[in-house]
CSV table of C-alpha atoms and ligand atoms in Angstrom, one decimal:
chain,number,residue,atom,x,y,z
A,1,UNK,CA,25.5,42.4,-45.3
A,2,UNK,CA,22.0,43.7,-45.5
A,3,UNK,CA,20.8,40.2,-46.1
A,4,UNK,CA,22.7,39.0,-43.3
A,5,UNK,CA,21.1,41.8,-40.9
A,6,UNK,CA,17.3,40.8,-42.3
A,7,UNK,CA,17.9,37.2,-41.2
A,8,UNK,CA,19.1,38.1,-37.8
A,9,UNK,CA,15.9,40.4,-37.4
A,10,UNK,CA,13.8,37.5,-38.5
A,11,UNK,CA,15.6,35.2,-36.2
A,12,UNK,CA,15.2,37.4,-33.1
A,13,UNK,CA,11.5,37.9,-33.9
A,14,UNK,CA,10.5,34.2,-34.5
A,15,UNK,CA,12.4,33.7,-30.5
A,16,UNK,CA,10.6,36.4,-29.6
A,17,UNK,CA,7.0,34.9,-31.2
A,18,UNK,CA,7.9,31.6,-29.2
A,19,UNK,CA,8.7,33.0,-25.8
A,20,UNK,CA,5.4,34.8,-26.0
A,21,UNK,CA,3.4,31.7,-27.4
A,22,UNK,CA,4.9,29.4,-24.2
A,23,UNK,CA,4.7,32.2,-21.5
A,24,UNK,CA,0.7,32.4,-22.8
A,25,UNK,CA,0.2,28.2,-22.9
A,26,UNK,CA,-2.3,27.7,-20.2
A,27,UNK,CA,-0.5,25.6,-17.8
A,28,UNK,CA,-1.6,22.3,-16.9
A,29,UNK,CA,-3.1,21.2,-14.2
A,30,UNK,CA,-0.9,19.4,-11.4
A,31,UNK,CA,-2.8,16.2,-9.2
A,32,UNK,CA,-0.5,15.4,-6.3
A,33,UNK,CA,-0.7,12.0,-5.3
A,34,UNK,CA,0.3,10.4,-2.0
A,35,UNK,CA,0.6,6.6,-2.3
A,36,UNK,CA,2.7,3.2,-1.1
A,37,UNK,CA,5.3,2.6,-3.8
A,38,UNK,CA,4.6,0.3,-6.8
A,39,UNK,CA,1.2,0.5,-6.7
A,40,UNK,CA,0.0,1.7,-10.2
A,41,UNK,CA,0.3,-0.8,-13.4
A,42,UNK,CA,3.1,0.1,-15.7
A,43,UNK,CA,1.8,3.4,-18.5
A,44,UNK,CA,-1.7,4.0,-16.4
A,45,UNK,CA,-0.5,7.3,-15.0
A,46,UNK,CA,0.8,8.4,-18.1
A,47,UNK,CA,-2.6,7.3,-20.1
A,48,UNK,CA,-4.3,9.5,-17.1
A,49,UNK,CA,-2.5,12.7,-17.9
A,50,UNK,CA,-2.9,12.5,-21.8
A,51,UNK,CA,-6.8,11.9,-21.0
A,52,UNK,CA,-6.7,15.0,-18.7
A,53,UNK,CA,-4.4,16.8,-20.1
A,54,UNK,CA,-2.5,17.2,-16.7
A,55,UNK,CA,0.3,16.1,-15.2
A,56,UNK,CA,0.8,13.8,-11.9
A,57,UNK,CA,3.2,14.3,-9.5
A,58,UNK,CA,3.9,11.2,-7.2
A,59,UNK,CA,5.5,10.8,-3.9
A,60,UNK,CA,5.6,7.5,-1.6
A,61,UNK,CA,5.3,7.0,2.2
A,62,UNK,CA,5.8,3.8,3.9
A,63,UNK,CA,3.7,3.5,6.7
A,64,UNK,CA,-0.1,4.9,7.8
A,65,UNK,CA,1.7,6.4,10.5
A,66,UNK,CA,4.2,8.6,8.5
A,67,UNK,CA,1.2,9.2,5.9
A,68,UNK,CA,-1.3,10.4,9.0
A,69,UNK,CA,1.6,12.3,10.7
A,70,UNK,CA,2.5,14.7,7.4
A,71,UNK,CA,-1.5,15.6,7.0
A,72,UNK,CA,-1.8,15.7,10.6
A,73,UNK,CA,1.1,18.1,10.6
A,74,UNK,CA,-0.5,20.1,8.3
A,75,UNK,CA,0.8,19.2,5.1
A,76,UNK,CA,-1.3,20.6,2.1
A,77,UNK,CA,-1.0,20.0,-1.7
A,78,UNK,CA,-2.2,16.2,-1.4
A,79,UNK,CA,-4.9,16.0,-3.5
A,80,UNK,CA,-5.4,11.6,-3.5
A,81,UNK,CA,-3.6,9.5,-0.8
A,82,UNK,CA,-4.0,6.3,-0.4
A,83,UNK,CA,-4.9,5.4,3.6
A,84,UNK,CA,-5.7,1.4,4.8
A,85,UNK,CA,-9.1,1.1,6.0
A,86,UNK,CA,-8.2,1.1,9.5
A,87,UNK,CA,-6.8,4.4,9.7
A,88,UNK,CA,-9.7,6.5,8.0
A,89,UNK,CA,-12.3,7.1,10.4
A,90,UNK,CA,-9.5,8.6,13.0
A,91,UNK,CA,-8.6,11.0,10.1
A,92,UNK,CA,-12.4,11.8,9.4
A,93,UNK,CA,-12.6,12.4,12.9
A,94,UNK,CA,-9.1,14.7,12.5
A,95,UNK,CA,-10.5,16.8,9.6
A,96,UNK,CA,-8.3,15.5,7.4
A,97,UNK,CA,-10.3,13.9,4.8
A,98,UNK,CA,-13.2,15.3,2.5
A,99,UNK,CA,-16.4,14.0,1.9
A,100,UNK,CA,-16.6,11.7,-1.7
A,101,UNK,CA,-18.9,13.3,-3.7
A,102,UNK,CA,-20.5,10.2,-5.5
A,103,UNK,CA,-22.2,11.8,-8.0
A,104,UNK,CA,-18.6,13.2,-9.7
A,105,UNK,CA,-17.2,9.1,-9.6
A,106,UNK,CA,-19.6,7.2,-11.6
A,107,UNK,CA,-17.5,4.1,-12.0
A,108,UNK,CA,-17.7,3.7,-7.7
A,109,UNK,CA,-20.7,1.4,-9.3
A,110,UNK,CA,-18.1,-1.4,-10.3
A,111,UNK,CA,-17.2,-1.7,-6.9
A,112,UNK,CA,-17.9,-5.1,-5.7
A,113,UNK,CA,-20.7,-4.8,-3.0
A,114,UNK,CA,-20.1,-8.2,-1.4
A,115,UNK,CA,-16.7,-6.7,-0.5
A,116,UNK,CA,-18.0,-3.7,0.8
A,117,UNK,CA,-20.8,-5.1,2.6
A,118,UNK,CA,-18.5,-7.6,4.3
A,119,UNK,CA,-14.8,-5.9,4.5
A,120,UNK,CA,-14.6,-2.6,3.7
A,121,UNK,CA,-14.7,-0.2,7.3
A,122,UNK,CA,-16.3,2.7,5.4
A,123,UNK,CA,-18.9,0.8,4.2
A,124,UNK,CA,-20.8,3.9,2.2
A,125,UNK,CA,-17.4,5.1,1.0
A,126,UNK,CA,-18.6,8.6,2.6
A,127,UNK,CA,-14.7,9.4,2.8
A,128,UNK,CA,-12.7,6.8,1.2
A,129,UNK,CA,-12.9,4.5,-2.2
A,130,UNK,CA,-11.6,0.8,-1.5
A,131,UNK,CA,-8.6,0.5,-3.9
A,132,UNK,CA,-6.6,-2.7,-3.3
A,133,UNK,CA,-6.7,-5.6,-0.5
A,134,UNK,CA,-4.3,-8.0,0.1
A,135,UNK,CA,-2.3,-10.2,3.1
A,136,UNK,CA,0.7,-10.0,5.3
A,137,UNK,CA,3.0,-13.0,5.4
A,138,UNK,CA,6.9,-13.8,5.0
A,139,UNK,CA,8.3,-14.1,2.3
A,140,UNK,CA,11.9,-15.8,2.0
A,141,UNK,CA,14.6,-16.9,-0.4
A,142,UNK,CA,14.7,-21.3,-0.7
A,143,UNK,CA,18.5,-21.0,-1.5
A,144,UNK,CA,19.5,-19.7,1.4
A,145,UNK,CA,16.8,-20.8,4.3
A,146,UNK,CA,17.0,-24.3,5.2
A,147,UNK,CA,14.0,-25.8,7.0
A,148,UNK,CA,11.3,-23.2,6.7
A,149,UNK,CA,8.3,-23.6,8.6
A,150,UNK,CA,5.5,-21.3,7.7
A,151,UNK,CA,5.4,-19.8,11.0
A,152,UNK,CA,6.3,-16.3,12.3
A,153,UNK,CA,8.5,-17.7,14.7
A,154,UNK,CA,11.2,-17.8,12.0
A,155,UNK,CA,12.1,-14.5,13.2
A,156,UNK,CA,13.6,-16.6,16.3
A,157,UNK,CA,15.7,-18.9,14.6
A,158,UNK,CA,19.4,-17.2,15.3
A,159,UNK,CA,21.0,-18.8,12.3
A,160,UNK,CA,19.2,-16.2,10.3
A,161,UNK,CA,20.4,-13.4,12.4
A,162,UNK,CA,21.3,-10.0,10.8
A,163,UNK,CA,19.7,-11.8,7.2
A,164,UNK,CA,16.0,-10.5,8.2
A,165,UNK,CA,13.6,-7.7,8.8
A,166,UNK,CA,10.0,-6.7,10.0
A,167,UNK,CA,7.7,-4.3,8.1
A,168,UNK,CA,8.1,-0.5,10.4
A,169,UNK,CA,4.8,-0.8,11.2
A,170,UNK,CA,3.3,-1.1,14.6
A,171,UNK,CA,-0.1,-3.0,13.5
A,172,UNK,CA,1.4,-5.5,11.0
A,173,UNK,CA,4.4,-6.4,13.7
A,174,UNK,CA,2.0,-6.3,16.8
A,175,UNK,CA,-0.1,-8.4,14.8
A,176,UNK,CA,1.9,-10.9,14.0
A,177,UNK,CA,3.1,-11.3,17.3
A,178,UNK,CA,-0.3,-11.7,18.7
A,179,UNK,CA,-2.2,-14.2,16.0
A,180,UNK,CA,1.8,-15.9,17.1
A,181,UNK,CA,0.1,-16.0,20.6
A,182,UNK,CA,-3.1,-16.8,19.9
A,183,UNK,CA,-4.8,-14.0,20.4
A,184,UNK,CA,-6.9,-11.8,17.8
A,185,UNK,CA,-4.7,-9.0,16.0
A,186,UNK,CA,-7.0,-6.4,16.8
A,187,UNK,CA,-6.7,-7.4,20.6
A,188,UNK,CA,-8.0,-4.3,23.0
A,189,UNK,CA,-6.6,-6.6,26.2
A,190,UNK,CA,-3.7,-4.4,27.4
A,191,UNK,CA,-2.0,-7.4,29.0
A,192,UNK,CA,-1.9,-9.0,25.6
A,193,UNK,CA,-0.5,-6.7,23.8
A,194,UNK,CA,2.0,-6.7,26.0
A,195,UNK,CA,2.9,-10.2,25.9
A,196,UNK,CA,3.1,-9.4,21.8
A,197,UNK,CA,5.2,-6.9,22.4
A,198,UNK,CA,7.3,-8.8,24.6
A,199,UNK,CA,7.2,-11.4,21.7
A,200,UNK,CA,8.6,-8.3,18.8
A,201,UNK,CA,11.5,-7.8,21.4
A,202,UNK,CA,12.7,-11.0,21.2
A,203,UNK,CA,12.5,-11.0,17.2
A,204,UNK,CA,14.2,-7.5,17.3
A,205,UNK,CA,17.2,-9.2,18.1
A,206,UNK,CA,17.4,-11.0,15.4
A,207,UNK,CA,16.6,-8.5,12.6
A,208,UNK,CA,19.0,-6.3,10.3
A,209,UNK,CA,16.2,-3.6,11.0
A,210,UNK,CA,12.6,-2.8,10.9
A,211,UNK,CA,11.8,-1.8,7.2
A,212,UNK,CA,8.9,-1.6,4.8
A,213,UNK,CA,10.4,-0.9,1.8
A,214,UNK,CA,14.0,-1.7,1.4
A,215,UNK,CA,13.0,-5.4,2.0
A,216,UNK,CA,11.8,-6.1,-1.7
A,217,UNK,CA,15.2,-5.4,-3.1
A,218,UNK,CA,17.0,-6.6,-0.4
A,219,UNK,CA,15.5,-10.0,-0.9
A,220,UNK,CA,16.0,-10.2,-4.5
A,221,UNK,CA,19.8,-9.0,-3.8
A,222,UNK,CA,20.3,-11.6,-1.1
A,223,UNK,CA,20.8,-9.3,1.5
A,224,UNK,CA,17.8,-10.1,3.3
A,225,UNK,CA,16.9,-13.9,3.7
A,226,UNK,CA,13.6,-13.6,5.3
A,227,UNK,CA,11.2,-10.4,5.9
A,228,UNK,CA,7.5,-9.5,6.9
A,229,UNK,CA,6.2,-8.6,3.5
A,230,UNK,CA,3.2,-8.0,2.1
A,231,UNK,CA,1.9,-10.4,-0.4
A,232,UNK,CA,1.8,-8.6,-3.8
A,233,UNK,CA,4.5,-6.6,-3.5
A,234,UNK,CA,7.0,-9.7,-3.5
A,235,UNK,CA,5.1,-11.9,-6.5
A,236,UNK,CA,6.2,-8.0,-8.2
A,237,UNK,CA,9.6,-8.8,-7.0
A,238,UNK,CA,9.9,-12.4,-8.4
A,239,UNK,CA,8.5,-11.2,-11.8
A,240,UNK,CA,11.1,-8.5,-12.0
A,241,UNK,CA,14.2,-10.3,-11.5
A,242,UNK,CA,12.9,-14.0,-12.7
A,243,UNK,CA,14.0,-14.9,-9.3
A,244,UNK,CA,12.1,-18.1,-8.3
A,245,UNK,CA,14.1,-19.2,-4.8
A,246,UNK,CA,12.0,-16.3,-3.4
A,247,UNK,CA,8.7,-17.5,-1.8
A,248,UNK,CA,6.0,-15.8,0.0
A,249,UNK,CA,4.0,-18.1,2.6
A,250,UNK,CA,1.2,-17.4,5.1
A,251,UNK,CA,1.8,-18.1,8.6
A,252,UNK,CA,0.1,-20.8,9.6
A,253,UNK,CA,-1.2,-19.2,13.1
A,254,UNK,CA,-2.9,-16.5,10.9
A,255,UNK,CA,-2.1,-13.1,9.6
A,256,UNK,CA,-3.3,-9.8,9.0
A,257,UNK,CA,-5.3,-8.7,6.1
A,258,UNK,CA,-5.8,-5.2,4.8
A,259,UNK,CA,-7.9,-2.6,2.6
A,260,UNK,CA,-5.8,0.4,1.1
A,261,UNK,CA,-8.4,3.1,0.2
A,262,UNK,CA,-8.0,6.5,-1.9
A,263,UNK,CA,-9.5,9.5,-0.5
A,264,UNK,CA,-9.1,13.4,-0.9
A,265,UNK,CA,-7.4,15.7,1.7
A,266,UNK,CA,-8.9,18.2,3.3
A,267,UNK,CA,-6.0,20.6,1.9
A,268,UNK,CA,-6.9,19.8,-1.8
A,269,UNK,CA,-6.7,22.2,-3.9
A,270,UNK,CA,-7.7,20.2,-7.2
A,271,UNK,CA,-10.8,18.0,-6.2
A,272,UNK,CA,-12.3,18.3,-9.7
A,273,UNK,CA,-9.1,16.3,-10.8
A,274,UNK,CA,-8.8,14.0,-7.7
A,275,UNK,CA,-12.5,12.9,-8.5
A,276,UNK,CA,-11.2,12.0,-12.1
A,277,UNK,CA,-8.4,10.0,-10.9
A,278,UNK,CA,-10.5,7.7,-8.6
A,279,UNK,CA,-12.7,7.2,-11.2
A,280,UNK,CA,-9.9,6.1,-13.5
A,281,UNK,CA,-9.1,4.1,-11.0
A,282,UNK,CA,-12.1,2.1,-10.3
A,283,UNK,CA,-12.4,2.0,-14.9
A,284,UNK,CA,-12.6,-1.9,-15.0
A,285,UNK,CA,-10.4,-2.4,-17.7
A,286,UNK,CA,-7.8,-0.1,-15.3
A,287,UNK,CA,-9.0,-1.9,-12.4
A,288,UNK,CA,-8.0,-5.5,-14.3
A,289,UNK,CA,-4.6,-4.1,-15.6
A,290,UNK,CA,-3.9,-2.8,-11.6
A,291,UNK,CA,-4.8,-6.5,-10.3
A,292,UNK,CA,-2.8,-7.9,-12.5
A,293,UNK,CA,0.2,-5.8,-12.3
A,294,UNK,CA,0.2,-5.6,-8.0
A,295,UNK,CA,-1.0,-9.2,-7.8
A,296,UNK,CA,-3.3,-7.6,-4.9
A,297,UNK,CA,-7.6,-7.5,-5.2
A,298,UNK,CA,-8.8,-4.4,-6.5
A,299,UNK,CA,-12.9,-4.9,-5.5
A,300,UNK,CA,-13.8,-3.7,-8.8
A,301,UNK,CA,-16.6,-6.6,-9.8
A,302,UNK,CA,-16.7,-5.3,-13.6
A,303,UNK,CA,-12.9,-5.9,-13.9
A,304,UNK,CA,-13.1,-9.9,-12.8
A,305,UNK,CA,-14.4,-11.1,-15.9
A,306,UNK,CA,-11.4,-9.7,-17.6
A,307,UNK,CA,-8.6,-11.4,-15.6
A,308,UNK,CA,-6.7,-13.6,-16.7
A,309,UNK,CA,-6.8,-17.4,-15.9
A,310,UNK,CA,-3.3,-17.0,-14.8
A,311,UNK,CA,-3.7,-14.3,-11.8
A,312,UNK,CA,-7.5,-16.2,-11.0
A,313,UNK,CA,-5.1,-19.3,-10.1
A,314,UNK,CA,-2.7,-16.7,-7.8
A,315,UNK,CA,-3.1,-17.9,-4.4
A,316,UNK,CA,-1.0,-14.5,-3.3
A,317,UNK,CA,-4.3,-12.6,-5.3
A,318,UNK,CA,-7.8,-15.1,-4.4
A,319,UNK,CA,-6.0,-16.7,-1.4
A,320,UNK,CA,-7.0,-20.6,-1.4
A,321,UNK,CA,-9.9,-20.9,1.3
A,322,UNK,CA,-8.5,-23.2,4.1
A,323,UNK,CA,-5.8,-20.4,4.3
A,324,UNK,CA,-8.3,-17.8,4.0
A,325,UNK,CA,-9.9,-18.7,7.4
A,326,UNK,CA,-6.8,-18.3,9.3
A,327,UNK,CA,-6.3,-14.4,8.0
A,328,UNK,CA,-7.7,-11.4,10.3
A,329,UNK,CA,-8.9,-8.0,9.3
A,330,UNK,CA,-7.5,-5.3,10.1
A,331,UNK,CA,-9.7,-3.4,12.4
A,332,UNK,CA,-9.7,0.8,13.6
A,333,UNK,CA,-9.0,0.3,17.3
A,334,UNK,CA,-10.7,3.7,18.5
A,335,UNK,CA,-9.0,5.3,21.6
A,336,UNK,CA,-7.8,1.9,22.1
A,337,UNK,CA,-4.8,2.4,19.5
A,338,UNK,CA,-3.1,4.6,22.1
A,339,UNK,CA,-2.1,1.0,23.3
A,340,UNK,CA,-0.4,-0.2,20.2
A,341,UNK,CA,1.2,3.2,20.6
A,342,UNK,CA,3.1,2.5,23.4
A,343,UNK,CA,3.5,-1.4,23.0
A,344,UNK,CA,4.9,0.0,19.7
A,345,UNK,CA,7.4,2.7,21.4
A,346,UNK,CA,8.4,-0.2,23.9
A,347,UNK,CA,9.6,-2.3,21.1
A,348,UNK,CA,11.6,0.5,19.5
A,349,UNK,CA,13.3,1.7,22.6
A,350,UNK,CA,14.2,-1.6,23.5
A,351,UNK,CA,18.0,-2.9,22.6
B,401,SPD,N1,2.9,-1.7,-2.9
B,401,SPD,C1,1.9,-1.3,-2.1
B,401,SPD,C2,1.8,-1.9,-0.7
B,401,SPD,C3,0.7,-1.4,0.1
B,401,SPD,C4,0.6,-1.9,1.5
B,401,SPD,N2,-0.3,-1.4,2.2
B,401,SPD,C5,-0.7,-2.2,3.4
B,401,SPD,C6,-0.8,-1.5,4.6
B,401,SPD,C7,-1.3,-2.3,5.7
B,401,SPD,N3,-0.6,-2.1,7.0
């Protein structure tokens, strides 16, 4: 009995030792991260945390507009998100972004300066850190489309009906419509935006919905036949289902081109780490894995020696010149946006 009573007692007091010993563990650090989906190569995040000893909480948005809304709204707890180029200087302007503090990054020196001489909008990278470029096109499945043109007036063809979408994104659809017309997709001309969004009506009609990130599995499912896509993101979905009846082409009367960028919120409350993680970032082995894992250009110039022969031959990654020359950067519009904002409203208030 008494022996029974002495190992209860040590029982209770070894629990007792462990609750204290956990309850005293310094807790570890927490890095918020605001991103697109499927945008980090498989294992990096966890290799961050066991190098920081912190853990990383993710959560996706779809669209600038839904990421600039939330911080505008005054969301806190961000500490990296992930804005295009585009949208940065109107959320400098906003308050919502910090200052980079280029002395805490020291791997921003890998970062290709032909890119950031010629592409990047924040050309200093006073706010923002170029992280990945790539190009909006259509991708489509070969089993199901007969007699595709690579042109975005697919979306007119009414034998495809119901079996495509558009990316929920006023820029990238706008865009498309306008390089449709002729015109440049950073167009200030009120009248031609117009006609553009004239142009997205029309296509609206034939669409299952507007959708930027149900249209990767509904492609490899069949349930779309033909979307607005960007680039990478469906070479990701062929690798992951083997699927090769799904193409991605570039329109041939030009498309738009874009700069995702990682900067710090002005609600951060975990800089220190933020700094760490965009320097991990821009490591160019990290950099080399990312590139090859999103099939999209990280502008890291130490990690390009280390690619492989097989992603420099991706035309979805180093796009093949003559196509390169029909593909438009995305520009910041200024006060002018406010007319993509209601082109944009037009088109989804329209039946
Ligand atoms: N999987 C990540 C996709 C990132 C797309 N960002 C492009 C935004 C341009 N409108």
């Amino acid at each position: 009995m008494k022996t029974k009573s002495a190992l209860l007692l040590a029982v209770g007091l070894l629990a007792g030792l462990l609750l204290t010993l956990t309850a005293c563990a310094p807790k570890k650090p927490v890095l918020h991260v605001y991103v697109w989906s499927d945008y980090f190569a498989e294992g990096l995040i966890k290799e961050f945390e066991t190098l920081h000893n912190c853990r990383v909480v993710i959560d996706n948005y779809d669209s600038n507009e839904v990421l600039h809304a939330k911080l505008k709204g005054g969301a806190t707890g961000y500490d990296v998100v992930f804005p295009s180029s585009y949208v940065v200087n109107l959320m400098v302007a906003e308050g919502l972004l910090q200052e980079i503090n280029h002395a805490r990054i020291p791997n921003l020196k890998n970062i290709d300066p032909v890119f950031l001489a010629n592409v990047s909008i924040d050309k200093k990278m006073h706010h923002s850190v170029p992280y990945m470029s790539g190009a909006t096109g259509i991708a489509y499945r070969s089993d199901e489309v007969k007699d595709f043109v690579p042109s975005w007036r697919m979306f007119e063809r009414a034998d495809l009906a119901g079996r495509m979408t558009l990316l929920d994104d006023p820029r990238e659809c706008l865009g498309a419509a306008l390089k449709t017309l002729g015109y440049s997709m950073n167009s200030i001309d009120e009248t031609e935006i117009n006609a553009a969004a004239d142009l997205v009506i029309q296509w609206k009609k034939n669409i299952a919905r507007f959708e930027s990130e149900a249209f990767k599995a509904g492609i490899a499912s069949k349930e779309f036949h033909l979307v607005q896509a960007w680039g990478g993101d469906i070479q990701q979905v062929i690798d992951a289902n083997g699927d090769e009846n799904i193409v991605f082409a570039l329109p041939r009367e030009g498309f738009p081109m874009w700069e995702d960028t990682m900067a710090i919120p002005a609600g951060s409350d975990n800089v220190a780490l933020a700094e760490k993680f965009i320097n991990f970032m821009h490591d160019a082995a990290v950099a080399a894995r990312n590139i090859e894992f999103n099939y999209y250009l990280c502008p890291n110039a130490a990690a390009y020696p280390l690619l492989s022969d097989e992603i420099k031959a991706n035309p979805i990654v180093f796009i093949p010149e003559d196509l390169l020359r029909k593909g438009e950067q995305t520009l910041e519009l200024g006060e002018h946006l406010a007319k993509y904002t209601k082109a944009w409203d037009r088109v989804k208030a329209a039946n």
